[in-house]
Coordinates of N, CA and C in Angstrom, one line a residue:
X1 N 0.8 -1.2 0.0 CA 0.0 0.0 0.0 C 0.9 1.3 0.0
X2 N 2.1 1.1 -0.4 CA 3.0 2.3 -0.3 C 2.5 3.4 -1.2
X3 N 2.2 3.1 -2.5 CA 1.8 4.1 -3.4 C 0.5 3.8 -4.1
X4 N -0.2 2.7 -3.8 CA -1.4 2.4 -4.4 C -2.5 3.4 -4.0
X5 N -3.5 3.6 -4.9 CA -4.6 4.4 -4.6 C -5.7 3.5 -4.0
X6 N -5.9 3.7 -2.7 CA -6.9 2.9 -1.9 C -8.0 3.8 -1.4
X7 N -9.1 3.2 -1.0 CA -10.2 3.9 -0.3 C -9.6 4.5 0.9
X8 N -10.1 5.7 1.3 CA -9.5 6.4 2.4 C -9.7 5.6 3.7
X9 N -10.8 5.0 3.9 CA -11.1 4.3 5.1 C -10.1 3.1 5.3
X10 N -9.8 2.5 4.2 CA -8.9 1.3 4.2 C -7.5 1.8 4.5
X11 N -7.1 2.9 4.0 CA -5.8 3.5 4.3 C -5.6 3.8 5.8
X12 N -6.6 4.4 6.3 CA -6.6 4.8 7.8 C -6.5 3.5 8.6
X13 N -7.3 2.5 8.2 CA -7.3 1.2 8.9 C -5.9 0.5 8.9
X14 N -5.4 0.5 7.7 CA -4.0 -0.1 7.5 C -3.0 0.6 8.3
X15 N -3.0 1.9 8.2 CA -2.0 2.7 9.0 C -2.1 2.6 10.5
X16 N -3.4 2.5 10.9 CA -3.6 2.3 12.4 C -3.1 1.0 12.8
X17 N -3.3 -0.1 12.0 CA -2.8 -1.4 12.4 C -1.3 -1.5 12.4
X18 N -0.6 -0.7 11.6 CA 0.8 -0.8 11.5 C 1.5 0.3 12.3
X19 N 0.8 1.0 13.0 CA 1.4 2.2 13.7 C 2.5 1.7 14.7
X20 N 2.1 0.7 15.6 CA 3.1 0.3 16.6 C 4.4 -0.3 15.9
X21 N 4.2 -1.1 14.9 CA 5.3 -1.7 14.2 C 6.2 -0.6 13.6
X22 N 5.5 0.5 13.0 CA 6.2 1.6 12.4 C 7.0 2.3 13.5
X23 N 6.4 2.6 14.7 CA 7.1 3.3 15.7 C 8.3 2.5 16.3
X24 N 8.1 1.2 16.4 CA 9.2 0.3 16.9 C 10.4 0.3 15.9
X25 N 10.0 0.3 14.6 CA 11.1 0.4 13.5 C 11.8 1.7 13.6
X26 N 11.1 2.8 13.8 CA 11.8 4.1 13.8 C 12.7 4.2 15.0
X27 N 12.2 3.7 16.2 CA 13.0 3.8 17.4 C 14.3 2.9 17.3
X28 N 14.1 1.7 16.7 CA 15.2 0.7 16.7 C 16.2 1.0 15.6
X29 N 15.7 1.3 14.4 CA 16.6 1.5 13.2 C 17.0 2.9 13.1
X30 N 16.4 3.9 13.7 CA 16.7 5.3 13.6 C 16.9 5.7 12.1
X31 N 15.9 5.5 11.3 CA 16.1 5.9 9.9 C 16.1 7.4 9.7
X32 N 16.6 7.9 8.6 CA 16.4 9.3 8.3 C 15.0 9.6 8.0
X33 N 14.6 10.9 8.0 CA 13.3 11.3 7.7 C 12.9 10.9 6.3
X34 N 13.9 11.0 5.4 CA 13.7 10.6 4.0 C 13.4 9.1 3.9
X35 N 14.1 8.3 4.6 CA 13.9 6.9 4.6 C 12.6 6.5 5.2
X36 N 12.2 7.1 6.2 CA 10.8 6.8 6.8 C 9.7 7.2 5.8
X37 N 9.8 8.3 5.2 CA 8.8 8.7 4.2 C 8.8 7.9 2.9
X38 N 10.0 7.3 2.6 CA 10.1 6.4 1.5 C 9.4 5.1 1.8
X39 N 9.6 4.6 3.1 CA 9.0 3.4 3.5 C 7.5 3.6 3.7
X40 N 7.1 4.7 4.3 CA 5.7 5.0 4.6 C 5.2 6.3 4.0
X41 N 5.1 6.4 2.7 CA 4.7 7.7 2.1 C 3.2 8.1 2.5
X42 N 2.4 7.2 3.0 CA 1.1 7.5 3.4 C 1.0 8.4 4.6
X43 N 2.1 8.5 5.3 CA 2.2 9.4 6.4 C 1.8 10.8 6.0
X44 N 2.0 11.2 4.8 CA 1.7 12.5 4.3 C 0.3 12.7 3.8
X45 N -0.5 11.6 3.8 CA -1.9 11.7 3.5 C -2.6 12.5 4.5
X46 N -3.6 13.3 4.2 CA -4.4 14.1 5.2 C -4.9 13.2 6.3
X47 N -4.6 13.6 7.5 CA -5.1 12.9 8.7 C -4.3 11.8 9.2
X48 N -3.4 11.3 8.5 CA -2.6 10.1 8.9 C -1.6 10.4 10.0
X49 N -0.9 11.5 9.9 CA 0.1 11.9 10.9 C -0.6 12.2 12.2
X50 N -1.9 12.8 12.1 CA -2.6 13.0 13.4 C -3.0 11.7 14.0
X51 N -3.4 10.7 13.2 CA -3.8 9.4 13.7 C -2.6 8.7 14.4
X52 N -1.4 8.7 13.7 CA -0.2 8.1 14.3 C 0.1 8.8 15.6
X53 N 0.0 10.1 15.7 CA 0.3 10.9 16.9 C -0.6 10.4 18.0
X54 N -1.9 10.3 17.7 CA -2.9 9.9 18.7 C -2.6 8.5 19.2
X55 N -2.3 7.6 18.4 CA -2.1 6.2 18.7 C -0.8 6.0 19.4
X56 N 0.3 6.7 19.0 CA 1.6 6.4 19.5 C 2.2 7.4 20.5
X57 N 1.7 8.6 20.5 CA 2.3 9.7 21.3 C 1.4 10.1 22.4
X58 N 0.2 10.7 22.0 CA -0.7 11.2 23.0 C -2.1 11.3 22.5
X59 N -3.0 11.0 23.4 CA -4.4 11.0 23.0 C -4.9 12.5 23.0
X60 N -4.1 13.4 23.6 CA -4.5 14.8 23.7 C -4.1 15.4 22.3
X61 N -4.9 15.5 21.4 CA -4.6 15.9 20.0 C -5.0 17.3 19.7
X62 N -5.7 18.0 20.6 CA -6.2 19.3 20.2 C -5.7 20.4 21.2
X63 N -4.5 20.1 21.8 CA -3.9 21.0 22.7 C -3.7 22.4 22.1
X64 N -3.1 22.5 20.9 CA -2.8 23.8 20.3 C -4.0 24.6 20.0
X65 N -5.0 23.9 19.5 CA -6.3 24.6 19.1 C -7.0 25.1 20.4
X66 N -6.9 24.4 21.5 CA -7.5 24.7 22.7 C -6.8 25.9 23.5
X67 N -5.5 25.8 23.4 CA -4.7 26.8 24.3 C -4.2 28.0 23.5
X68 N -4.1 27.9 22.2 CA -3.5 29.1 21.5 C -4.3 30.4 21.5
X69 N -5.6 30.4 21.4 CA -6.3 31.6 21.5 C -5.9 32.5 22.7
X70 N -5.8 31.8 23.9 CA -5.4 32.5 25.1 C -3.9 32.8 25.1
X71 N -3.1 31.8 24.8 CA -1.7 32.0 24.9 C -1.1 33.0 23.9
X72 N -1.7 33.1 22.7 CA -1.3 34.0 21.7 C -1.4 35.5 22.2
X73 N -2.5 35.7 23.0 CA -2.7 37.1 23.6 C -1.6 37.4 24.6
X74 N -1.2 36.3 25.3 CA -0.2 36.5 26.4 C 1.2 36.7 25.7
X75 N 1.4 36.2 24.5 CA 2.6 36.4 23.8 C 2.8 37.9 23.5
X76 N 1.8 38.5 23.0 CA 1.8 39.9 22.7 C 2.0 40.7 24.0
X77 N 1.3 40.3 25.0 CA 1.3 41.0 26.3 C 2.7 40.9 26.9
X78 N 3.3 39.8 26.8 CA 4.7 39.6 27.4 C 5.7 40.5 26.7
X79 N 5.6 40.5 25.3 CA 6.5 41.4 24.6 C 6.3 42.9 24.9
X80 N 5.0 43.3 25.0 CA 4.7 44.7 25.3 C 5.2 45.1 26.7
X81 N 5.1 44.2 27.7 CA 5.5 44.5 29.0 C 7.0 44.2 29.4
X82 N 7.5 43.2 28.8 CA 8.9 42.8 29.2 C 9.9 42.9 28.1
X83 N 9.8 42.3 27.0 CA 10.8 42.2 25.9 C 10.9 43.5 25.1
X84 N 9.7 44.0 24.7 CA 9.7 45.3 24.0 C 10.4 45.2 22.6
X85 N 10.3 44.1 22.0 CA 11.0 43.9 20.7 C 10.1 44.5 19.6
X86 N 10.7 45.2 18.7 CA 9.9 45.9 17.6 C 9.8 44.9 16.4
X87 N 8.9 43.9 16.6 CA 8.8 42.8 15.6 C 8.1 43.2 14.3
X88 N 7.2 44.2 14.4 CA 6.4 44.6 13.2 C 7.2 44.8 12.0
X89 N 8.3 45.6 12.1 CA 9.1 45.9 10.9 C 9.8 44.6 10.4
X90 N 10.2 43.7 11.3 CA 10.8 42.5 10.8 C 9.9 41.6 10.0
X91 N 8.6 41.8 10.2 CA 7.5 41.0 9.5 C 6.9 41.8 8.4
X92 N 7.5 43.0 8.1 CA 7.0 43.8 7.0 C 5.5 44.3 7.3
X93 N 5.3 44.6 8.6 CA 4.0 45.0 9.0 C 4.0 46.4 9.8
X94 N 5.1 47.2 9.4 CA 5.3 48.4 10.1 C 4.1 49.4 10.0
X95 N 3.3 49.3 8.9 CA 2.2 50.2 8.8 C 0.8 49.6 9.1
X96 N 0.9 48.4 9.7 CA -0.4 47.7 10.1 C -0.7 47.9 11.6
X97 N -2.0 48.3 11.8 CA -2.5 48.5 13.2 C -2.9 47.1 13.7
X98 N -2.0 46.5 14.5 CA -2.2 45.1 14.9 C -3.5 45.0 15.8
X99 N -3.8 46.1 16.5 CA -5.0 46.1 17.3 C -6.3 45.9 16.6
X100 N -6.3 46.3 15.3 CA -7.5 46.3 14.5 C -7.7 44.9 13.7
X101 N -6.7 44.0 13.9 CA -6.8 42.7 13.3 C -7.9 41.9 14.0
X102 N -8.5 41.0 13.3 CA -9.4 40.0 13.9 C -8.6 39.1 14.9
X103 N -9.4 38.5 15.8 CA -8.7 37.6 16.7 C -8.0 36.4 16.0
X104 N -8.7 35.9 15.0 CA -8.1 34.8 14.2 C -6.8 35.3 13.6
X105 N -6.8 36.5 13.0 CA -5.6 37.0 12.3 C -4.5 37.2 13.3
X106 N -4.8 37.7 14.5 CA -3.8 37.9 15.6 C -3.2 36.6 16.0
X107 N -4.1 35.6 16.1 CA -3.6 34.2 16.5 C -2.6 33.7 15.4
X108 N -3.0 33.8 14.2 CA -2.1 33.4 13.1 C -0.8 34.1 13.1
X109 N -0.9 35.4 13.3 CA 0.3 36.2 13.3 C 1.3 35.9 14.4
X110 N 0.7 35.6 15.6 CA 1.5 35.3 16.7 C 2.5 34.2 16.5
X111 N 2.2 33.3 15.6 CA 3.1 32.2 15.3 C 4.4 32.7 14.6
X112 N 4.3 33.8 13.9 CA 5.5 34.4 13.2 C 6.2 35.3 14.2
X113 N 5.5 35.8 15.2 CA 6.1 36.6 16.3 C 7.0 35.8 17.2
X114 N 6.6 34.5 17.5 CA 7.3 33.7 18.4 C 8.8 33.5 18.1
X115 N 9.2 33.2 16.9 CA 10.7 33.0 16.7 C 11.5 34.3 16.7
X116 N 10.8 35.4 16.7 CA 11.5 36.7 16.9 C 11.7 37.0 18.4
X117 N 10.9 36.5 19.2 CA 11.0 36.7 20.7 C 11.9 35.6 21.3
X118 N 11.8 34.4 20.8 CA 12.5 33.3 21.4 C 13.4 32.7 20.3
X119 N 14.6 33.3 20.2 CA 15.5 32.9 19.1 C 16.3 31.7 19.5
X120 N 16.5 30.8 18.5 CA 17.2 29.6 18.7 C 18.7 29.8 18.5
X121 N 19.4 28.7 18.3 CA 20.9 28.7 18.2 C 21.4 28.5 16.8
X122 N 22.6 28.9 16.5 CA 23.2 28.7 15.2 C 23.5 27.2 15.0
X123 N 23.2 26.7 13.8 CA 23.5 25.3 13.4 C 24.9 25.0 13.5
X124 N 25.3 24.1 14.3 CA 26.7 23.6 14.4 C 27.7 24.6 15.1
X125 N 27.1 25.7 15.6 CA 27.9 26.7 16.2 C 27.4 27.1 17.6
X126 N 28.2 27.7 18.4 CA 27.8 28.2 19.7 C 27.1 29.6 19.5
X127 N 26.2 29.9 20.4 CA 25.6 31.2 20.4 C 24.3 31.1 19.6
X128 N 23.6 32.2 19.7 CA 22.2 32.3 19.1 C 22.4 32.7 17.6
X129 N 21.4 32.3 16.8 CA 21.3 32.7 15.4 C 20.6 34.1 15.4
X130 N 20.5 34.7 14.2 CA 19.8 35.9 14.1 C 18.3 35.7 14.2
X131 N 17.5 36.7 14.6 CA 16.0 36.6 14.6 C 15.5 36.2 13.2
X132 N 16.1 36.7 12.1 CA 15.7 36.4 10.8 C 15.9 34.9 10.5
X133 N 17.0 34.3 10.9 CA 17.2 32.9 10.7 C 16.3 32.1 11.6
X134 N 16.0 32.5 12.8 CA 15.0 31.8 13.6 C 13.6 31.8 13.0
X135 N 13.2 33.0 12.4 CA 11.9 33.1 11.8 C 11.9 32.2 10.5
X136 N 12.9 32.2 9.7 CA 12.9 31.5 8.4 C 12.9 30.0 8.7
X137 N 13.5 29.5 9.7 CA 13.6 28.1 9.9 C 12.3 27.6 10.5
X138 N 11.5 28.4 11.1 CA 10.2 28.0 11.6 C 9.1 28.3 10.6
X139 N 9.0 29.5 10.1 CA 7.9 29.8 9.1 C 8.6 30.6 8.0
X140 N 8.9 30.0 6.9 CA 9.4 30.7 5.8 C 8.3 31.3 5.0
X141 N 8.6 32.4 4.2 CA 7.6 33.0 3.4 C 8.1 33.4 2.1
X142 N 7.4 33.1 1.0 CA 7.8 33.5 -0.3 C 6.6 34.2 -1.0
X143 N 7.0 35.1 -2.0 CA 6.0 35.9 -2.6 C 5.0 35.1 -3.5
X144 N 3.8 35.7 -3.7 CA 2.9 35.0 -4.6 C 3.5 34.8 -6.0
X145 N 3.2 33.7 -6.6 CA 3.8 33.4 -7.9 C 5.0 32.5 -7.8
X146 N 5.5 32.3 -6.6 CA 6.7 31.4 -6.5 C 6.4 30.0 -7.0
X147 N 7.3 29.5 -7.8 CA 7.1 28.1 -8.3 C 7.5 27.1 -7.2
X148 N 6.4 26.6 -6.6 CA 6.7 25.8 -5.4 C 7.5 24.5 -5.7
X149 N 7.3 23.9 -6.9 CA 8.1 22.7 -7.2 C 9.6 23.1 -7.4
X150 N 9.8 24.2 -8.0 CA 11.2 24.7 -8.0 C 11.8 25.0 -6.7
X151 N 11.0 25.6 -5.8 CA 11.4 25.9 -4.4 C 11.7 24.6 -3.7
X152 N 10.8 23.6 -3.8 CA 11.1 22.3 -3.2 C 12.4 21.7 -3.6
X153 N 12.7 21.8 -4.9 CA 13.9 21.2 -5.5 C 15.1 21.8 -5.0
X154 N 15.1 23.1 -4.6 CA 16.3 23.9 -4.2 C 16.5 23.8 -2.7
X155 N 15.6 23.2 -1.9 CA 15.8 23.1 -0.5 C 17.0 22.2 -0.2
X156 N 18.0 22.6 0.6 CA 19.1 21.7 0.9 C 18.7 20.7 1.9
X157 N 18.5 19.4 1.4 CA 17.9 18.4 2.2 C 18.6 18.1 3.5
X158 N 20.0 18.2 3.4 CA 20.8 17.9 4.6 C 20.7 19.0 5.7
X159 N 20.5 20.2 5.2 CA 20.4 21.3 6.1 C 19.0 21.6 6.7
X160 N 18.0 21.2 5.9 CA 16.6 21.4 6.4 C 15.8 20.2 6.2
X161 N 16.2 19.1 6.9 CA 15.4 17.8 6.8 C 14.1 17.9 7.7
X162 N 14.1 18.7 8.7 CA 13.0 18.7 9.6 C 11.8 19.5 9.0
X163 N 10.6 19.2 9.5 CA 9.4 19.9 9.0 C 9.5 21.4 9.3
X164 N 9.0 22.2 8.4 CA 8.8 23.7 8.7 C 7.6 24.1 7.9
X165 N 7.2 25.4 8.2 CA 6.0 25.9 7.6 C 6.4 26.9 6.4
X166 N 5.6 26.8 5.4 CA 5.9 27.7 4.2 C 4.6 28.5 3.9
X167 N 4.7 29.8 3.8 CA 3.6 30.7 3.4 C 3.9 31.2 2.0
X168 N 2.9 31.3 1.2 CA 3.0 31.8 -0.1 C 2.0 33.0 -0.3
X169 N 2.6 34.2 -0.6 CA 1.7 35.3 -0.9 C 1.0 35.8 0.3
X170 N 0.3 37.0 0.2 CA -0.5 37.5 1.2 C 0.3 38.1 2.3
X171 N -0.1 37.9 3.6 CA 0.6 38.5 4.7 C 0.9 37.3 5.7
X172 N 1.7 37.7 6.7 CA 1.9 36.7 7.8 C 0.7 36.2 8.5
X173 N -0.3 37.1 8.6 CA -1.5 36.8 9.3 C -2.6 36.3 8.4
X174 N -2.5 36.5 7.1 CA -3.5 36.0 6.1 C -2.8 35.7 4.8
X175 N -2.0 34.6 4.8 CA -1.3 34.1 3.6 C -2.3 33.5 2.6
X176 N -1.9 33.6 1.4 CA -2.7 33.0 0.3 C -2.7 31.5 0.3
X177 N -1.5 30.9 0.6 CA -1.4 29.5 0.7 C -0.5 29.1 1.9
X178 N -0.8 28.0 2.5 CA 0.0 27.5 3.7 C 0.4 26.1 3.5
X179 N 1.6 25.8 3.7 CA 2.1 24.4 3.6 C 2.9 23.9 4.8
X180 N 2.9 22.7 5.0 CA 3.9 22.0 5.9 C 4.9 21.3 5.0
X181 N 6.1 21.7 5.1 CA 7.2 21.1 4.2 C 8.1 20.2 5.0
X182 N 8.3 19.0 4.4 CA 9.2 18.0 5.0 C 9.8 17.2 3.8
X183 N 11.1 17.1 3.9 CA 11.9 16.4 2.8 C 11.5 16.7 1.4
X184 N 11.4 18.1 1.2 CA 11.1 18.6 -0.2 C 9.7 18.2 -0.7
X185 N 8.8 17.9 0.3 CA 7.4 17.6 0.0 C 6.5 18.7 0.7
X186 N 5.6 19.2 0.0 CA 4.7 20.2 0.5 C 3.3 19.7 0.8
X187 N 2.8 19.8 2.0 CA 1.5 19.3 2.4 C 0.6 20.6 2.6
X188 N -0.4 20.7 1.8 CA -1.3 21.9 2.0 C -2.0 21.9 3.3
X189 N -2.1 23.1 3.9 CA -2.8 23.2 5.2 C -3.8 24.3 5.1
X190 N -4.8 24.3 6.0 CA -5.9 25.3 5.9 C -5.5 26.6 6.7
X191 N -4.5 26.6 7.5 CA -4.1 27.7 8.3 C -2.7 27.6 8.8
X192 N -2.2 28.7 9.3 CA -0.8 28.6 9.9 C -0.9 27.7 11.2
X193 N -2.0 27.8 11.9 CA -2.1 27.0 13.1 C -2.1 25.5 12.8
X194 N -2.8 25.2 11.8 CA -2.8 23.7 11.4 C -1.5 23.3 10.9
X195 N -0.8 24.1 10.2 CA 0.6 23.8 9.7 C 1.5 23.6 10.9
X196 N 1.5 24.4 11.9 CA 2.3 24.3 13.1 C 2.0 23.0 13.8
X197 N 0.7 22.7 14.0 CA 0.2 21.5 14.7 C 0.7 20.3 13.9
X198 N 0.6 20.3 12.6 CA 1.0 19.1 11.8 C 2.5 19.0 11.9
X199 N 3.3 20.1 11.9 CA 4.7 20.0 12.1 C 5.1 19.3 13.4
X200 N 4.5 19.8 14.5 CA 4.8 19.2 15.8 C 4.6 17.7 15.8
X201 N 3.4 17.3 15.3 CA 3.1 15.9 15.3 C 4.0 15.1 14.4
X202 N 4.4 15.7 13.3 CA 5.3 15.0 12.4 C 6.7 14.8 13.1
X203 N 7.1 15.9 13.8 CA 8.4 15.8 14.5 C 8.4 14.6 15.5
X204 N 7.3 14.5 16.2 CA 7.2 13.4 17.2 C 7.1 12.0 16.6
X205 N 6.2 11.9 15.6 CA 6.0 10.7 15.0 C 7.2 10.1 14.3
X206 N 8.0 11.1 13.6 CA 9.2 10.7 12.9 C 10.4 10.6 13.8
X207 N 10.2 11.1 15.0 CA 11.3 11.1 16.0 C 12.6 11.9 15.5
X208 N 12.3 13.1 15.1 CA 13.5 13.9 14.6 C 13.7 15.1 15.6
X209 N 14.9 15.6 15.5 CA 15.3 16.7 16.4 C 14.8 18.0 15.8
X210 N 14.6 19.0 16.7 CA 14.2 20.3 16.3 C 15.3 21.0 15.5
X211 N 15.0 21.8 14.5 CA 16.0 22.6 13.9 C 16.6 23.5 14.9
X212 N 17.9 23.6 15.0 CA 18.5 24.5 16.1 C 18.0 25.9 16.1
X213 N 17.9 26.5 14.9 CA 17.5 27.9 14.8 C 16.2 28.2 15.3
X214 N 15.3 27.3 15.4 CA 13.9 27.5 15.9 C 13.6 26.6 17.1
X215 N 14.7 26.0 17.6 CA 14.4 25.0 18.7 C 13.8 25.6 19.9
X216 N 14.0 26.9 20.2 CA 13.4 27.5 21.4 C 11.9 27.6 21.2
X217 N 11.4 27.9 20.0 CA 10.0 27.9 19.7 C 9.3 26.6 19.9
X218 N 10.0 25.5 19.3 CA 9.4 24.2 19.5 C 9.4 23.7 20.9
X219 N 10.4 24.1 21.7 CA 10.5 23.7 23.1 C 9.4 24.4 23.9
X220 N 9.1 25.6 23.6 CA 8.1 26.3 24.2 C 6.7 25.7 23.9
X221 N 6.5 25.4 22.7 CA 5.2 24.7 22.3 C 5.1 23.3 23.0
X222 N 6.3 22.6 23.0 CA 6.3 21.2 23.5 C 5.9 21.2 25.0
X223 N 6.5 22.1 25.8 CA 6.2 22.1 27.2 C 5.1 22.9 27.7
X224 N 4.8 24.1 27.1 CA 3.8 25.0 27.5 C 2.4 24.6 26.9
X225 N 2.4 24.2 25.7 CA 1.2 23.9 25.0 C 0.8 22.4 25.0
X226 N 1.7 21.6 24.5 CA 1.4 20.2 24.3 C 1.7 19.3 25.6
X227 N 2.6 19.8 26.4 CA 2.9 19.0 27.6 C 3.5 17.6 27.3
X228 N 4.4 17.6 26.4 CA 5.0 16.4 25.9 C 6.4 16.1 26.5
X229 N 6.8 14.9 26.8 CA 8.1 14.6 27.1 C 9.0 14.6 25.9
X230 N 10.3 14.5 26.0 CA 11.1 14.3 27.2 C 11.6 15.7 27.8
X231 N 12.2 15.6 29.0 CA 12.9 16.7 29.5 C 12.0 17.8 30.1
X232 N 12.6 18.9 30.5 CA 11.9 20.0 31.0 C 12.3 21.3 30.3
X233 N 11.5 22.3 30.5 CA 11.8 23.6 29.8 C 13.2 24.1 30.2
X234 N 14.1 24.4 29.3 CA 15.4 25.0 29.6 C 15.6 26.2 28.7
X235 N 16.6 27.0 29.1 CA 16.9 28.2 28.4 C 16.4 29.4 29.1
X236 N 17.2 30.4 29.3 CA 16.8 31.5 30.1 C 15.6 32.2 29.6
X237 N 15.5 32.5 28.3 CA 14.4 33.2 27.8 C 13.0 32.5 28.0
X238 N 13.1 31.1 27.8 CA 11.9 30.3 28.0 C 11.5 30.2 29.4
X239 N 12.4 30.0 30.3 CA 12.1 30.0 31.7 C 11.6 31.3 32.2
X240 N 12.1 32.4 31.8 CA 11.6 33.7 32.2 C 10.2 33.9 31.7
X241 N 9.9 33.4 30.5 CA 8.5 33.5 30.0 C 7.5 32.7 30.9
X242 N 8.0 31.4 31.2 CA 7.1 30.6 32.0 C 6.9 31.1 33.3
X243 N 7.9 31.7 33.9 CA 7.8 32.3 35.3 C 6.8 33.5 35.2
X244 N 6.9 34.3 34.2 CA 6.0 35.5 34.0 C 4.6 35.0 33.8
X245 N 4.4 33.9 33.0 CA 3.1 33.3 32.8 C 2.5 32.8 34.0
X246 N 3.3 32.1 34.9 CA 2.8 31.6 36.1 C 2.3 32.7 37.0
X247 N 3.1 33.8 37.2 CA 2.7 34.9 38.0 C 1.4 35.6 37.5
X248 N 1.3 35.6 36.2 CA 0.1 36.2 35.5 C -1.1 35.5 35.9
X249 N -1.1 34.2 35.9 CA -2.2 33.3 36.2 C -2.6 33.4 37.7
X250 N -1.6 33.6 38.5 CA -1.8 33.7 40.0 C -2.4 35.0 40.4
X251 N -2.2 36.0 39.6 CA -2.7 37.4 40.0 C -4.2 37.4 39.9

């Protein structure tokens, strides 16, 4: 069933039955992301990665959708009160009145704000990367009219094997198209939020490491939103935010 066209229900049933075997293989053989997707290309079918996540990782599958409306507001509040980073210009939104955006648009935009507030580290080097590198590794954006097949072909597979989000056209809060990209394959998503959720679940199901440049963002989502193992929240910037968040809820 690797490449055959099968009824959707049958595909879901087959992938559910083989989920444990697939996870055991990934843990034991530690294949590359490319090798896993070559063996199980159906993982990129709509809904399959969510099913594998629910069966193998956690039954709590709606954490991001449940928590993000409230947490995204606190992200803006934390920056306004503590960090005071001028992120609007970095997202080409200098002339946009953020307060006039709809709640949905503000929630979508907050995902692009995160990597500018919580910057990751340079790949293979000590120290932090630039905010622009942190943003690009988490949510890349290309102009309308970009040839997506050409873009996929030019992605350096060894440098960007992990899933990331790609926006085409529009704005950071209302893109024309949204994709989750992994191993030069683009999976269409209905929103930035869905793309981030799919990325997180893909990372866990495939058992891959976070991209260093945006690792701080993924760790924040892992511990504050999803509540997933392993480890605990580390890094001064993330611990400071969690402490502020805790005090905020206690007041």
